[in-house]
Amino acid sequence: MIRYNAYPYEPSPVLPGIFAALIGLSLSIHVFQNFRYRYWSIMFFLVWGGAVFTSGWIMRALSAQDLTNLNLYIAQTVLVLAGPPIYAAAEYNILARLMHYLPMHAPLHPGRVFYLFIYIGAAVEALTAVGAIRISQNKPGSSQYTSGGRFISISLVLQAVVECFFMSIVAHLHIRCKRTKMLVPNVRSVFIMLYGTATLILLRCIFRAVESFGKYKDGCESINCGTVADNEWYLYTFEAAPMVIYTCWLNAIHPGRFLPAEHKRYLDTNGQTERLGPGWIDRRPAWITYIDLFDVAGAIWGRADGAKFWLRPEEWPLCKGSFALGTGSNRSESVETRKGHV
């Protein structure tokens, strides 16, 4: 096999263009859907991730045509690697919106879900940074270069652990909904989507970890070592294809069809009607809510009953339509509320 520059194989000049087109098409649909369902605040990261990932495959297509251009090679590598983690951030916002919709089952402040994973992600990325610095300052094959690669490999394993943690929170919410008979059709659809998309992200994390452990093994004096790094088809099978399925799945099961854009709108305990409540009530100082995300003190001493606003449904107006019954909509004419009971 002919080897050019940093590529340990002759890269396909066609496949990057195909995946760029598929991801770009999905991205365009997401933009339309976000305007239609007024879901930009929740799905912004999906659009951002799609733009980055599409750019990565465009850069790879150009790089495959100009194998002597190191700048194109670096650009495609960085953008392809950066896309999936940004995609994953969209999942955190969707889970947060699901918790706002089901506040009685939320294990933590829905508005702090994103920050929880940002904190964990920052710790993981710190290991990546340490590894990247060691790799950039040393030659392939040296002990420092190899140890830097191990830091990156460990960070990739931890990314997979974070995804498993995310899935455990989804499962916790799922179980509580099932026990209280609140696993209504729209909620069930969102759960299935979150399980499926998280599994795709997890598959990609495992692929990158395996690639990294092989790439930075002892005795390797090249920037590309190992079976995975040496064969292009792994990249398309375990990175490109899963991410195409991921973004298209979110086109098909866009949360704007199943969950309200208004974060104060929640599902009644009867599993049918929806009300416009006060939003999540946390009387602690704001800075504490960013530190004690799970309200450990509240779990020990007990939360004030006033925070459980869903136990006082008569105080909150009914919403027009219901996502649980398939009659709710995020279009402007369908978010009116009315007083009274059902």
XYZ file of C-alpha atoms in Angstrom:
342
model
C 0.000 0.000 0.000
C 1.312 3.446 -0.893
C 1.811 5.742 2.109
C 1.676 9.514 1.822
C 2.792 11.905 4.548
C 0.828 11.469 7.778
C -1.691 9.038 6.279
C -0.698 5.397 6.772
C -2.853 4.493 3.739
C -4.081 6.021 0.509
C -7.226 7.895 1.686
C -10.459 7.587 -0.250
C -11.207 10.764 -2.232
C -14.919 9.852 -2.525
C -16.158 8.746 0.901
C -15.409 12.043 2.701
C -17.587 13.896 0.199
C -20.437 11.415 0.652
C -20.391 11.748 4.445
C -20.047 15.531 4.222
C -23.172 15.597 2.046
C -25.146 13.313 4.388
C -24.203 15.212 7.537
C -24.694 18.564 5.809
C -28.187 17.538 4.671
C -29.079 16.473 8.214
C -27.660 19.768 9.509
C -29.888 21.744 7.117
C -32.942 19.839 8.329
C -31.978 20.540 11.946
C -31.790 24.265 11.225
C -35.288 24.134 9.720
C -36.634 22.070 12.625
C -35.170 24.406 15.236
C -36.944 27.349 13.650
C -40.164 25.369 13.283
C -40.250 24.101 16.873
C -38.519 27.124 18.459
C -35.880 24.821 19.882
C -32.637 26.719 19.335
C -31.760 27.020 23.023
C -31.889 23.240 23.391
C -30.564 22.014 20.053
C -27.937 24.675 19.341
C -25.082 22.260 20.056
C -26.426 19.787 17.527
C -26.250 22.460 14.829
C -22.811 23.590 15.968
C -21.548 20.004 16.093
C -23.018 19.339 12.661
C -21.278 22.384 11.197
C -17.926 21.338 12.692
C -18.291 17.693 11.645
C -19.380 18.592 8.109
C -16.400 20.937 7.810
C -14.133 18.106 8.955
C -15.230 15.786 6.167
C -15.002 18.579 3.599
C -11.430 19.203 4.755
C -10.719 15.469 4.503
C -12.063 15.378 0.960
C -9.738 18.253 0.041
C -6.844 16.631 1.902
C -7.347 13.376 -0.022
C -6.880 15.366 -3.228
C -3.765 17.157 -1.985
C -1.754 14.678 0.093
C 1.240 17.002 0.384
C -0.762 19.695 2.216
C -0.097 19.186 5.934
C -2.425 22.045 6.928
C -5.419 20.297 5.354
C -4.479 17.067 7.116
C -4.311 18.806 10.497
C -7.573 20.686 9.876
C -9.535 17.561 8.958
C -8.125 15.658 11.943
C -9.074 18.368 14.437
C -12.561 18.988 13.018
C -13.503 15.308 12.695
C -12.384 14.716 16.289
C -14.191 17.807 17.608
C -17.623 17.133 16.082
C -18.903 14.165 18.180
C -18.181 15.717 21.623
C -20.208 18.771 20.586
C -22.979 16.470 19.359
C -22.983 14.828 22.809
C -23.628 18.208 24.458
C -27.021 18.290 22.700
C -27.999 15.144 24.630
C -27.375 16.906 27.922
C -29.778 19.699 26.991
C -32.429 17.209 25.883
C -32.141 15.351 29.195
C -32.427 18.659 31.052
C -35.614 19.541 29.142
C -37.025 16.095 29.916
C -36.352 16.724 33.620
C -38.118 20.098 33.416
C -41.082 18.246 31.887
C -40.954 15.620 34.659
C -39.767 17.649 37.701
C -41.134 15.160 40.212
C -38.618 12.572 38.964
C -35.563 14.796 38.400
C -32.580 13.747 40.573
C -31.022 17.221 40.280
C -31.794 20.760 39.176
C -32.625 20.421 35.439
C -30.899 23.713 34.759
C -27.641 22.288 36.112
C -27.515 19.061 34.054
C -25.410 20.687 31.353
C -22.990 22.086 33.924
C -22.629 18.675 35.573
C -21.281 17.178 32.369
C -19.239 20.277 31.593
C -17.467 19.890 34.957
C -16.771 16.220 34.313
C -15.768 16.907 30.732
C -13.335 19.628 31.800
C -11.568 17.174 34.114
C -11.326 14.626 31.310
C -10.064 17.205 28.825
C -7.365 18.233 31.301
C -5.844 14.779 30.817
C -6.095 15.223 27.060
C -4.277 18.551 27.317
C -1.472 17.020 29.373
C -1.082 14.245 26.827
C -1.171 16.633 23.870
C 1.557 18.804 25.403
C 3.848 15.803 25.948
C 3.260 14.526 22.413
C 3.912 17.931 20.848
C 7.209 18.357 22.701
C 8.673 14.903 22.062
C 9.473 12.579 19.173
C 7.510 9.387 18.368
C 9.019 6.421 20.150
C 10.324 8.391 23.131
C 9.059 7.560 26.619
C 7.552 11.028 27.072
C 5.727 10.767 23.723
C 4.342 7.367 24.697
C 3.267 8.557 28.163
C 1.520 11.519 26.558
C -0.350 9.125 24.324
C -1.404 7.109 27.338
C -2.890 10.225 28.932
C -4.964 10.722 25.784
C -5.975 7.041 25.759
C -7.108 7.216 29.390
C -9.091 10.389 28.695
C -10.901 8.588 25.858
C -11.801 5.721 28.196
C -13.117 8.260 30.706
C -15.232 9.839 27.951
C -16.883 6.439 27.538
C -17.395 6.267 31.314
C -19.044 9.708 31.241
C -21.414 8.483 28.526
C -22.290 5.464 30.672
C -22.966 7.836 33.586
C -25.267 9.852 31.328
C -27.143 6.687 30.378
C -27.492 5.765 34.069
C -29.237 9.082 34.767
C -31.549 8.482 31.808
C -32.273 4.992 33.164
C -32.973 6.388 36.649
C -35.539 8.808 35.208
C -36.991 6.054 33.018
C -37.492 3.668 35.950
C -39.184 6.317 38.078
C -41.559 7.202 35.244
C -42.446 3.557 34.728
C -43.116 2.994 38.436
C -45.483 5.986 38.607
C -47.227 5.134 35.309
C -45.984 8.341 33.677
C -44.180 6.592 30.804
C -46.491 8.201 28.255
C -45.841 7.871 24.471
C -43.904 11.117 23.993
C -41.704 10.449 27.028
C -41.078 6.870 25.905
C -39.980 8.092 22.462
C -37.497 10.511 24.000
C -36.095 7.789 26.274
C -35.568 5.425 23.331
C -33.877 8.199 21.374
C -31.545 9.070 24.280
C -30.581 5.427 24.832
C -29.911 4.951 21.126
C -27.928 8.130 20.503
C -25.910 7.675 23.704
C -25.014 4.163 22.564
C -23.725 5.576 19.271
C -21.569 8.112 21.111
C -20.312 5.322 23.380
C -19.412 3.179 20.357
C -17.411 6.057 18.930
C -15.600 6.597 22.273
C -14.627 2.916 22.427
C -13.342 3.051 18.851
C -11.191 6.103 19.559
C -9.847 4.547 22.782
C -8.865 1.331 21.007
C -7.247 3.349 18.229
C -5.336 5.464 20.749
C -3.990 2.526 22.785
C -2.691 0.944 19.581
C -1.335 4.210 18.231
C 0.717 5.128 21.290
C 2.045 1.709 22.280
C 5.634 1.079 23.347
C 8.109 0.672 20.534
C 6.101 2.679 17.993
C 8.325 5.239 16.255
C 5.670 6.541 13.863
C 2.743 8.896 14.416
C 0.418 6.135 13.244
C 0.677 2.628 14.703
C -1.759 -0.204 15.258
C -4.295 -1.996 13.104
C -7.081 0.536 13.669
C -5.008 3.583 12.720
C -3.554 1.713 9.756
C -6.919 0.970 8.093
C -9.268 3.686 6.894
C -12.422 1.569 6.978
C -12.431 1.620 10.801
C -12.863 5.405 10.699
C -15.936 5.212 8.470
C -17.457 2.226 10.262
C -17.055 3.379 13.865
C -16.916 7.178 13.571
C -18.571 8.498 10.437
C -21.458 6.022 10.107
C -22.549 6.121 13.797
C -22.545 9.927 13.771
C -24.634 10.012 10.585
C -27.144 7.694 12.268
C -26.981 9.891 15.388
C -27.822 13.148 13.656
C -30.461 11.561 11.388
C -32.093 9.877 14.396
C -32.485 13.306 15.971
C -34.039 14.532 12.724
C -36.604 11.744 12.904
C -37.209 12.028 16.658
C -36.630 15.727 17.099
C -37.376 16.570 20.764
C -39.314 19.638 19.621
C -42.068 17.250 18.487
C -42.274 15.519 21.869
C -41.298 18.022 24.572
C -42.360 21.652 25.126
C -39.878 24.420 24.407
C -41.169 26.309 27.463
C -39.191 24.948 30.422
C -41.939 25.814 32.926
C -44.445 23.556 31.202
C -44.622 20.207 32.984
C -46.620 16.985 32.869
C -49.274 16.524 35.547
C -49.018 13.462 37.777
C -52.077 12.061 35.954
C -49.852 11.587 32.889
C -52.267 13.445 30.611
C -52.648 17.156 31.238
C -49.861 19.718 31.265
C -49.545 22.883 33.306
C -47.478 26.046 33.253
C -45.749 25.949 36.604
C -43.204 28.266 38.261
C -40.230 26.304 36.972
C -37.777 24.429 39.164
C -37.759 25.939 42.661
C -34.437 25.964 44.487
C -34.251 28.441 47.336
C -30.543 27.938 47.902
C -28.159 30.742 46.842
C -27.458 30.416 43.122
C -23.734 29.822 43.608
C -24.441 26.800 45.801
C -26.618 25.232 43.101
C -23.590 25.204 40.799
C -21.435 23.482 43.423
C -23.881 21.083 45.070
C -25.639 19.979 41.893
C -27.471 17.064 43.507
C -28.552 19.079 46.580
C -26.908 16.652 48.988
C -27.868 18.851 51.942
C -31.498 18.797 50.817
C -31.405 15.014 50.516
C -30.150 14.789 54.108
C -32.349 17.421 55.760
C -35.286 17.266 53.374
C -36.437 19.780 50.777
C -39.092 22.306 51.626
C -42.557 21.184 50.561
C -43.022 24.482 48.760
C -40.430 23.408 46.207
C -42.655 20.504 45.129
C -44.943 22.686 43.069
C -46.386 19.700 41.161
C -48.241 18.708 44.363
C -50.316 21.904 44.063
C -51.711 21.615 40.514
C -54.689 23.856 41.293
C -52.306 26.827 41.497
C -51.026 26.497 37.941
C -52.940 27.091 34.687
C -53.602 24.230 32.288
C -51.811 24.362 28.953
C -53.564 24.167 25.625
C -53.033 20.684 24.231
C -50.805 17.986 25.652
C -47.621 16.454 24.262
C -48.460 13.338 26.255
C -51.727 12.984 24.328
C -50.220 14.024 21.001
C -52.094 17.344 20.897
C -49.320 19.673 22.070
C -47.196 21.812 19.778
C -44.340 24.290 20.058
C -45.769 26.520 17.369
C -46.719 29.969 18.647
C -50.470 29.499 18.229
C -50.421 26.379 20.397
C -48.717 27.539 23.582
C -51.641 29.420 25.100
C -52.801 28.478 28.577
C -56.178 28.433 30.216
C -57.361 28.425 33.819
C -59.240 25.581 35.346
C -59.220 21.842 35.803
C -59.852 18.790 33.662
